[in-house]
PDB file of C-alpha atoms and ligand atoms in Angstrom:
ATOM      1  CA  MET A   1       0.120  -0.079   0.097  1.00  0.00           C
ATOM      2  CA  THR A   2       1.563   3.517  -1.238  1.00  0.00           C
ATOM      3  CA  ILE A   3      -0.283   6.306   1.009  1.00  0.00           C
ATOM      4  CA  THR A   4       0.851  10.118  -1.074  1.00  0.00           C
ATOM      5  CA  ILE A   5      -0.512  13.251   0.159  1.00  0.00           C
ATOM      6  CA  THR A   6      -0.467  16.395  -0.760  1.00  0.00           C
ATOM      7  CA  ALA A   7       1.143  19.909   1.041  1.00  0.00           C
ATOM      8  CA  PHE A   8       2.209  23.347  -0.151  1.00  0.00           C
ATOM      9  CA  GLU A   9       5.305  23.389  -2.207  1.00  0.00           C
ATOM     10  CA  ARG A  10       5.886  26.262   0.099  1.00  0.00           C
ATOM     11  CA  SER A  11       3.999  26.653   3.425  1.00  0.00           C
ATOM     12  CA  PRO A  12       2.778  30.485   3.938  1.00  0.00           C
ATOM     13  CA  ASP A  13       2.975  29.580   7.673  1.00  0.00           C
ATOM     14  CA  GLY A  14       6.998  29.840   7.589  1.00  0.00           C
ATOM     15  CA  GLY A  15       6.970  26.416   8.621  1.00  0.00           C
ATOM     16  CA  LYS A  16       5.234  26.204  11.533  1.00  0.00           C
ATOM     17  CA  GLY A  17       3.473  23.394  10.322  1.00  0.00           C
ATOM     18  CA  LEU A  18      -0.135  25.127  10.625  1.00  0.00           C
ATOM     19  CA  ALA A  19      -1.887  23.731   7.730  1.00  0.00           C
ATOM     20  CA  ARG A  20      -3.205  21.212   7.374  1.00  0.00           C
ATOM     21  CA  ASP A  21      -1.052  18.311   5.572  1.00  0.00           C
ATOM     22  CA  MET A  22       0.034  17.919   9.480  1.00  0.00           C
ATOM     23  CA  ARG A  23      -2.410  16.730  11.133  1.00  0.00           C
ATOM     24  CA  VAL A  24      -2.840  13.967   8.906  1.00  0.00           C
ATOM     25  CA  ARG A  25       1.001  13.743   8.747  1.00  0.00           C
ATOM     26  CA  TRP A  26       1.452  13.278  12.009  1.00  0.00           C
ATOM     27  CA  ALA A  27      -2.272  10.613  12.280  1.00  0.00           C
ATOM     28  CA  LEU A  28       0.305   8.706   9.896  1.00  0.00           C
ATOM     29  CA  GLU A  29       3.278   8.774  11.955  1.00  0.00           C
ATOM     30  CA  GLU A  30       1.537   7.789  14.992  1.00  0.00           C
ATOM     31  CA  VAL A  31      -0.075   4.209  13.711  1.00  0.00           C
ATOM     32  CA  GLY A  32       3.683   3.734  12.266  1.00  0.00           C
ATOM     33  CA  GLN A  33       2.432   4.447   7.952  1.00  0.00           C
ATOM     34  CA  THR A  34       5.485   5.499   5.069  1.00  0.00           C
ATOM     35  CA  TYR A  35       3.925   7.993   3.491  1.00  0.00           C
ATOM     36  CA  GLU A  36       5.251   9.876  -0.093  1.00  0.00           C
ATOM     37  CA  VAL A  37       4.376  13.341  -0.171  1.00  0.00           C
ATOM     38  CA  ARG A  38       3.815  15.475  -3.088  1.00  0.00           C
ATOM     39  CA  LEU A  39       4.002  19.304  -3.008  1.00  0.00           C
ATOM     40  CA  VAL A  40       1.534  21.380  -4.790  1.00  0.00           C
ATOM     41  CA  SER A  41       1.975  25.361  -5.878  1.00  0.00           C
ATOM     42  CA  PHE A  42      -0.847  27.701  -5.401  1.00  0.00           C
ATOM     43  CA  LYS A  43      -1.582  27.430  -9.079  1.00  0.00           C
ATOM     44  CA  ALA A  44      -1.296  23.718  -8.825  1.00  0.00           C
ATOM     45  CA  MET A  45      -4.390  23.997  -6.660  1.00  0.00           C
ATOM     46  CA  LYS A  46      -6.706  24.802  -8.838  1.00  0.00           C
ATOM     47  CA  GLU A  47      -5.472  23.008 -11.831  1.00  0.00           C
ATOM     48  CA  PRO A  48      -7.735  20.509 -13.040  1.00  0.00           C
ATOM     49  CA  ALA A  49      -5.763  17.235 -11.939  1.00  0.00           C
ATOM     50  CA  HIS A  50      -5.445  18.884  -8.428  1.00  0.00           C
ATOM     51  CA  LEU A  51      -9.262  19.404  -8.642  1.00  0.00           C
ATOM     52  CA  ALA A  52     -10.348  15.985  -9.669  1.00  0.00           C
ATOM     53  CA  LEU A  53      -8.750  15.470  -5.822  1.00  0.00           C
ATOM     54  CA  GLN A  54      -9.914  17.965  -4.048  1.00  0.00           C
ATOM     55  CA  PRO A  55     -12.956  20.180  -5.329  1.00  0.00           C
ATOM     56  CA  PHE A  56     -12.105  22.890  -3.449  1.00  0.00           C
ATOM     57  CA  GLY A  57      -8.482  22.865  -4.923  1.00  0.00           C
ATOM     58  CA  GLN A  58      -7.344  22.560  -1.480  1.00  0.00           C
ATOM     59  CA  ILE A  59      -4.629  20.245   0.059  1.00  0.00           C
ATOM     60  CA  PRO A  60      -4.215  18.313   1.915  1.00  0.00           C
ATOM     61  CA  THR A  61      -5.628  15.417  -0.473  1.00  0.00           C
ATOM     62  CA  TYR A  62      -4.788  11.376   0.557  1.00  0.00           C
ATOM     63  CA  GLU A  63      -4.122   8.556  -2.242  1.00  0.00           C
ATOM     64  CA  GLU A  64      -4.145   5.087  -1.149  1.00  0.00           C
ATOM     65  CA  ASP A  65      -4.175   2.374  -3.933  1.00  0.00           C
ATOM     66  CA  ASN A  66      -7.592   2.991  -5.814  1.00  0.00           C
ATOM     67  CA  LEU A  67      -8.945   5.137  -2.951  1.00  0.00           C
ATOM     68  CA  VAL A  68      -8.689   9.227  -3.118  1.00  0.00           C
ATOM     69  CA  LEU A  69      -9.803  11.241  -0.311  1.00  0.00           C
ATOM     70  CA  PHE A  70     -10.187  14.759   0.648  1.00  0.00           C
ATOM     71  CA  GLU A  71     -10.720  17.270   4.052  1.00  0.00           C
ATOM     72  CA  SER A  72      -8.029  16.382   6.973  1.00  0.00           C
ATOM     73  CA  GLY A  73     -10.384  15.128   9.347  1.00  0.00           C
ATOM     74  CA  ALA A  74     -11.490  12.692   7.201  1.00  0.00           C
ATOM     75  CA  ILE A  75      -8.756  11.334   6.400  1.00  0.00           C
ATOM     76  CA  VAL A  76      -7.425  11.407  10.168  1.00  0.00           C
ATOM     77  CA  LEU A  77     -10.433   9.307  10.916  1.00  0.00           C
ATOM     78  CA  HIS A  78      -9.953   6.829   7.942  1.00  0.00           C
ATOM     79  CA  ILE A  79      -6.193   6.369   8.766  1.00  0.00           C
ATOM     80  CA  ALA A  80      -8.002   6.297  12.594  1.00  0.00           C
ATOM     81  CA  GLU A  81     -10.155   3.775  11.190  1.00  0.00           C
ATOM     82  CA  ARG A  82      -8.072   1.439   9.174  1.00  0.00           C
ATOM     83  CA  HIS A  83      -4.429   1.442  11.841  1.00  0.00           C
ATOM     84  CA  ALA A  84      -3.966   0.827  15.930  1.00  0.00           C
ATOM     85  CA  GLY A  85      -2.962   3.335  18.187  1.00  0.00           C
ATOM     86  CA  LEU A  86      -5.538   6.888  17.387  1.00  0.00           C
ATOM     87  CA  LEU A  87      -8.993   4.868  18.332  1.00  0.00           C
ATOM     88  CA  PRO A  88      -9.861   2.183  21.167  1.00  0.00           C
ATOM     89  CA  ASP A  89     -11.052  -1.207  20.735  1.00  0.00           C
ATOM     90  CA  ASP A  90     -14.292  -0.627  23.077  1.00  0.00           C
ATOM     91  CA  ALA A  91     -17.010   0.916  20.968  1.00  0.00           C
ATOM     92  CA  ASN A  92     -18.258   3.301  23.233  1.00  0.00           C
ATOM     93  CA  ALA A  93     -14.468   4.688  24.054  1.00  0.00           C
ATOM     94  CA  ARG A  94     -14.245   4.962  20.497  1.00  0.00           C
ATOM     95  CA  ALA A  95     -17.647   6.977  19.696  1.00  0.00           C
ATOM     96  CA  ARG A  96     -15.906   9.816  22.075  1.00  0.00           C
ATOM     97  CA  ALA A  97     -13.074   9.696  20.664  1.00  0.00           C
ATOM     98  CA  ILE A  98     -14.716  10.875  17.238  1.00  0.00           C
ATOM     99  CA  THR A  99     -17.018  12.693  19.455  1.00  0.00           C
ATOM    100  CA  TRP A 100     -13.362  14.911  20.452  1.00  0.00           C
ATOM    101  CA  MET A 101     -12.378  14.904  16.863  1.00  0.00           C
ATOM    102  CA  PHE A 102     -16.144  16.856  15.912  1.00  0.00           C
ATOM    103  CA  ALA A 103     -15.916  19.234  18.860  1.00  0.00           C
ATOM    104  CA  ALA A 104     -11.985  19.779  17.793  1.00  0.00           C
ATOM    105  CA  LEU A 105     -12.947  20.592  14.249  1.00  0.00           C
ATOM    106  CA  THR A 106     -16.749  21.838  14.130  1.00  0.00           C
ATOM    107  CA  THR A 107     -16.674  24.029  17.751  1.00  0.00           C
ATOM    108  CA  MET A 108     -13.375  24.712  18.899  1.00  0.00           C
ATOM    109  CA  GLU A 109     -12.009  25.717  15.421  1.00  0.00           C
ATOM    110  CA  PRO A 110     -14.436  27.827  13.584  1.00  0.00           C
ATOM    111  CA  PRO A 111     -13.731  31.192  15.907  1.00  0.00           C
ATOM    112  CA  ILE A 112     -10.566  30.277  15.876  1.00  0.00           C
ATOM    113  CA  VAL A 113     -10.382  30.650  11.920  1.00  0.00           C
ATOM    114  CA  ASP A 114     -12.487  33.674  12.025  1.00  0.00           C
ATOM    115  CA  ARG A 115      -9.742  35.562  13.969  1.00  0.00           C
ATOM    116  CA  GLU A 116      -6.657  34.403  11.034  1.00  0.00           C
ATOM    117  CA  VAL A 117      -9.358  35.391   8.587  1.00  0.00           C
ATOM    118  CA  ALA A 118     -10.370  38.417   9.999  1.00  0.00           C
ATOM    119  CA  ARG A 119      -6.295  39.609  10.479  1.00  0.00           C
ATOM    120  CA  TYR A 120      -5.757  39.403   6.916  1.00  0.00           C
ATOM    121  CA  LEU A 121      -8.816  40.338   5.290  1.00  0.00           C
ATOM    122  CA  GLU A 122      -9.512  43.278   7.602  1.00  0.00           C
ATOM    123  CA  GLY A 123      -6.195  43.713  10.045  1.00  0.00           C
ATOM    124  CA  ASP A 124      -6.637  47.463   8.214  1.00  0.00           C
ATOM    125  CA  ALA A 125     -10.300  48.487   8.477  1.00  0.00           C
ATOM    126  CA  SER A 126     -10.653  50.998  11.291  1.00  0.00           C
ATOM    127  CA  TRP A 127     -12.895  48.333  13.151  1.00  0.00           C
ATOM    128  CA  TYR A 128     -10.674  45.483  13.400  1.00  0.00           C
ATOM    129  CA  GLU A 129      -9.687  45.854  17.347  1.00  0.00           C
ATOM    130  CA  GLN A 130     -13.363  45.780  18.359  1.00  0.00           C
ATOM    131  CA  ARG A 131     -14.227  42.855  15.602  1.00  0.00           C
ATOM    132  CA  LEU A 132     -11.284  41.056  16.841  1.00  0.00           C
ATOM    133  CA  THR A 133     -12.279  41.214  20.677  1.00  0.00           C
ATOM    134  CA  VAL A 134     -15.099  39.408  19.691  1.00  0.00           C
ATOM    135  CA  ILE A 135     -13.451  36.855  18.141  1.00  0.00           C
ATOM    136  CA  ASP A 136     -11.339  36.655  21.195  1.00  0.00           C
ATOM    137  CA  GLU A 137     -14.364  36.390  23.696  1.00  0.00           C
ATOM    138  CA  ARG A 138     -15.762  33.478  21.565  1.00  0.00           C
ATOM    139  CA  ILE A 139     -12.405  31.828  21.358  1.00  0.00           C
ATOM    140  CA  SER A 140     -11.912  32.425  25.894  1.00  0.00           C
ATOM    141  CA  LYS A 141     -15.965  31.108  26.230  1.00  0.00           C
ATOM    142  CA  ARG A 142     -14.606  27.961  23.968  1.00  0.00           C
ATOM    143  CA  LEU A 143     -11.571  27.701  26.039  1.00  0.00           C
ATOM    144  CA  SER A 144     -12.973  27.922  29.772  1.00  0.00           C
ATOM    145  CA  GLU A 145     -15.130  25.012  28.617  1.00  0.00           C
ATOM    146  CA  LEU A 146     -13.103  23.088  27.205  1.00  0.00           C
ATOM    147  CA  SER A 147     -10.390  23.329  30.033  1.00  0.00           C
ATOM    148  CA  ASP A 148     -12.939  23.046  32.504  1.00  0.00           C
ATOM    149  CA  ARG A 149     -13.435  19.554  31.379  1.00  0.00           C
ATOM    150  CA  LEU A 150      -9.757  18.550  30.684  1.00  0.00           C
ATOM    151  CA  GLY A 151      -8.934  19.528  34.462  1.00  0.00           C
ATOM    152  CA  ASP A 152      -5.634  17.407  35.499  1.00  0.00           C
ATOM    153  CA  ALA A 153      -5.985  14.878  33.147  1.00  0.00           C
ATOM    154  CA  GLU A 154      -3.397  13.565  30.432  1.00  0.00           C
ATOM    155  CA  TRP A 155      -5.386  13.554  27.370  1.00  0.00           C
ATOM    156  CA  LEU A 156      -9.967  14.550  26.743  1.00  0.00           C
ATOM    157  CA  ASP A 157     -10.736  10.565  27.330  1.00  0.00           C
ATOM    158  CA  GLY A 158      -8.461   8.382  28.965  1.00  0.00           C
ATOM    159  CA  LEU A 159      -5.675   7.157  26.381  1.00  0.00           C
ATOM    160  CA  PHE A 160      -4.011  10.061  23.213  1.00  0.00           C
ATOM    161  CA  SER A 161      -6.783   9.355  20.544  1.00  0.00           C
ATOM    162  CA  ALA A 162      -7.261  10.691  17.567  1.00  0.00           C
ATOM    163  CA  GLY A 163      -9.572  13.426  19.015  1.00  0.00           C
ATOM    164  CA  ASP A 164      -6.671  14.963  21.160  1.00  0.00           C
ATOM    165  CA  LEU A 165      -4.358  14.590  17.714  1.00  0.00           C
ATOM    166  CA  GLN A 166      -7.314  16.755  16.595  1.00  0.00           C
ATOM    167  CA  MET A 167      -7.632  19.374  19.226  1.00  0.00           C
ATOM    168  CA  VAL A 168      -4.217  19.826  19.832  1.00  0.00           C
ATOM    169  CA  SER A 169      -3.580  20.539  16.532  1.00  0.00           C
ATOM    170  CA  VAL A 170      -6.757  23.239  16.637  1.00  0.00           C
ATOM    171  CA  LEU A 171      -5.516  24.758  19.752  1.00  0.00           C
ATOM    172  CA  LEU A 172      -1.607  24.861  18.269  1.00  0.00           C
ATOM    173  CA  ARG A 173      -3.364  27.628  16.164  1.00  0.00           C
ATOM    174  CA  LEU A 174      -3.440  30.022  19.397  1.00  0.00           C
ATOM    175  CA  LYS A 175       0.099  30.508  19.648  1.00  0.00           C
ATOM    176  CA  GLY A 176       1.125  33.454  20.020  1.00  0.00           C
ATOM    177  CA  SER A 177      -1.907  35.210  20.394  1.00  0.00           C
ATOM    178  CA  GLY A 178      -1.846  34.652  24.240  1.00  0.00           C
ATOM    179  CA  LEU A 179      -4.894  33.900  24.989  1.00  0.00           C
ATOM    180  CA  LEU A 180      -3.819  30.030  25.732  1.00  0.00           C
ATOM    181  CA  ASP A 181      -1.652  31.460  28.762  1.00  0.00           C
ATOM    182  CA  GLU A 182      -4.990  31.607  31.318  1.00  0.00           C
ATOM    183  CA  TYR A 183      -5.422  28.140  30.398  1.00  0.00           C
ATOM    184  CA  PRO A 184      -2.154  26.752  31.997  1.00  0.00           C
ATOM    185  CA  ASN A 185      -4.165  23.554  31.609  1.00  0.00           C
ATOM    186  CA  LEU A 186      -4.427  23.469  28.144  1.00  0.00           C
ATOM    187  CA  SER A 187      -0.937  24.904  27.512  1.00  0.00           C
ATOM    188  CA  ALA A 188       0.468  21.606  29.326  1.00  0.00           C
ATOM    189  CA  TYR A 189      -1.846  19.639  26.954  1.00  0.00           C
ATOM    190  CA  VAL A 190      -0.817  21.250  24.165  1.00  0.00           C
ATOM    191  CA  ALA A 191       2.665  20.431  24.676  1.00  0.00           C
ATOM    192  CA  ARG A 192       2.582  17.072  25.403  1.00  0.00           C
ATOM    193  CA  GLY A 193       1.127  17.450  21.615  1.00  0.00           C
ATOM    194  CA  GLU A 194       4.213  18.106  20.781  1.00  0.00           C
ATOM    195  CA  ALA A 195       6.387  16.574  23.119  1.00  0.00           C
ATOM    196  CA  ARG A 196       4.691  13.172  21.554  1.00  0.00           C
ATOM    197  CA  PRO A 197       7.714  11.895  19.016  1.00  0.00           C
ATOM    198  CA  ALA A 198       5.163  11.305  15.973  1.00  0.00           C
ATOM    199  CA  TYR A 199       4.066  14.948  16.394  1.00  0.00           C
ATOM    200  CA  LYS A 200       8.188  15.596  16.026  1.00  0.00           C
ATOM    201  CA  ARG A 201       8.618  12.939  12.956  1.00  0.00           C
ATOM    202  CA  ALA A 202       5.810  15.251  11.298  1.00  0.00           C
ATOM    203  CA  PHE A 203       7.099  18.510  12.806  1.00  0.00           C
ATOM    204  CA  ASP A 204       9.978  17.928  10.976  1.00  0.00           C
ATOM    205  CA  ALA A 205       9.180  16.455   7.877  1.00  0.00           C
ATOM    206  CA  GLN A 206       7.355  20.234   6.830  1.00  0.00           C
ATOM    207  CA  LEU A 207       9.499  21.997   8.216  1.00  0.00           C
ATOM    208  CA  ALA A 208      12.327  20.242   5.739  1.00  0.00           C
ATOM    209  CA  VAL A 209      10.009  21.487   2.928  1.00  0.00           C
ATOM    210  CA  PHE A 210       9.790  24.534   3.468  1.00  0.00           C
ATOM    211  CA  THR A 211      13.608  25.181   4.590  1.00  0.00           C
ATOM    212  CA  ALA A 212      14.307  23.420   1.257  1.00  0.00           C
ATOM    213  CA  ALA A 213      12.069  25.969  -0.770  1.00  0.00           C
ATOM    214  CA  THR A 214      13.220  29.051   1.227  1.00  0.00           C
ATOM    215  CA  ALA A 215      16.821  27.582   0.153  1.00  0.00           C
ATOM    216  CA  GLU A 216      16.020  27.916  -3.448  1.00  0.00           C
TER     217      GLU A 216
HETATM  218  N1  GTB B   1     -11.488  21.310   5.626  1.00  0.00           N
HETATM  219  C1  GTB B   1     -10.690  21.590   4.553  1.00  0.00           C
HETATM  220  C2  GTB B   1      -9.159  20.185   5.735  1.00  0.00           C
HETATM  221  O1  GTB B   1      -9.631  20.231   6.287  1.00  0.00           O
HETATM  222  O2  GTB B   1      -8.533  19.823   4.856  1.00  0.00           O
HETATM  223  C3  GTB B   1      -9.518  22.628   4.300  1.00  0.00           C
HETATM  224  C4  GTB B   1      -8.070  22.523   4.049  1.00  0.00           C
HETATM  225  C5  GTB B   1      -7.727  23.865   4.047  1.00  0.00           C
HETATM  226  O3  GTB B   1      -8.025  25.229   4.127  1.00  0.00           O
HETATM  227  N2  GTB B   1      -6.445  23.794   2.733  1.00  0.00           N
HETATM  228  C6  GTB B   1      -5.522  25.138   2.983  1.00  0.00           C
HETATM  229  C7  GTB B   1      -6.071  25.435   1.573  1.00  0.00           C
HETATM  230  O4  GTB B   1      -4.973  24.752   0.881  1.00  0.00           O
HETATM  231  C8  GTB B   1      -4.441  25.301   3.526  1.00  0.00           C
HETATM  232  S1  GTB B   1      -4.749  24.386   5.491  1.00  0.00           S
HETATM  233  N3  GTB B   1      -5.719  26.641   1.294  1.00  0.00           N
HETATM  234  C9  GTB B   1      -5.131  27.018  -0.144  1.00  0.00           C
HETATM  235  C10 GTB B   1      -6.209  27.670  -1.037  1.00  0.00           C
HETATM  236  O5  GTB B   1      -7.446  27.536  -0.405  1.00  0.00           O
HETATM  237  O6  GTB B   1      -6.373  28.157  -1.951  1.00  0.00           O
HETATM  238  C11 GTB B   1      -5.244  26.112   5.804  1.00  0.00           C
HETATM  239  C12 GTB B   1      -3.988  26.877   6.746  1.00  0.00           C
HETATM  240  C13 GTB B   1      -3.516  27.508   5.645  1.00  0.00           C
HETATM  241  C14 GTB B   1      -2.249  28.851   5.840  1.00  0.00           C
HETATM  242  C15 GTB B   1      -2.372  28.606   7.216  1.00  0.00           C
HETATM  243  N4  GTB B   1      -1.175  29.522   7.530  1.00  0.00           N
HETATM  244  O7  GTB B   1      -0.046  30.293   7.120  1.00  0.00           O
HETATM  245  O8  GTB B   1      -0.958  29.572   9.108  1.00  0.00           O
HETATM  246  C16 GTB B   1      -2.485  27.780   7.804  1.00  0.00           C
HETATM  247  C17 GTB B   1      -3.464  27.007   7.480  1.00  0.00           C
END
């Protein structure tokens, strides 16, 4: 089985590992699957060959034999379902881990994405600071709720799962915002995720792509 994913030829995040191929790389590293990466330019992403794989012209995509997938959440779930290591065997625990995956992507991530979009679309506007305050309040409410639920636990529900992989990936987008600082248990949770050997291998692999691209 050969797995090929796509990633930015030159990531706009400057090698910080915030683009969504990082989540797929991390999942593959956690389950011990080797993979190849096809790098795509912004131009190539909008061309028919890539659009046939990803109808919205984005990365990442995932190809495995005759299977083509897009949407990083679906890709990570596919990897977690096919390989041991990211979802518990017990059916109820498995359902709860999947619930956390959805919570990360559909409850936690939207206001965090809004914050980034507001910065690059409205950053120069007179109303930007007001808008940022409103968005940050929405994010902080969610962080507070998540912090209460996590408490002193290491991971969201027992052992590390694909739910934690997605949640840590989403929270990492807040690095540098200062918003996580109010929640030491969430900061420590993110640091535990980053300390996982699989995360480090995935991070180093995406950073090597960025470093090579900028050395050209
Ligand atoms: N829902 C889709 C998924 O989860 O797979 C979203 C995919 C997506 O947003 N892909 C982005 C993309 O291809 C890259 S990851 N964008 C190009 C385009 O739409 O034309 C999002 C991203 C981009 C950049 C940063 N950054 O610079 O920090 C962070 C995250």
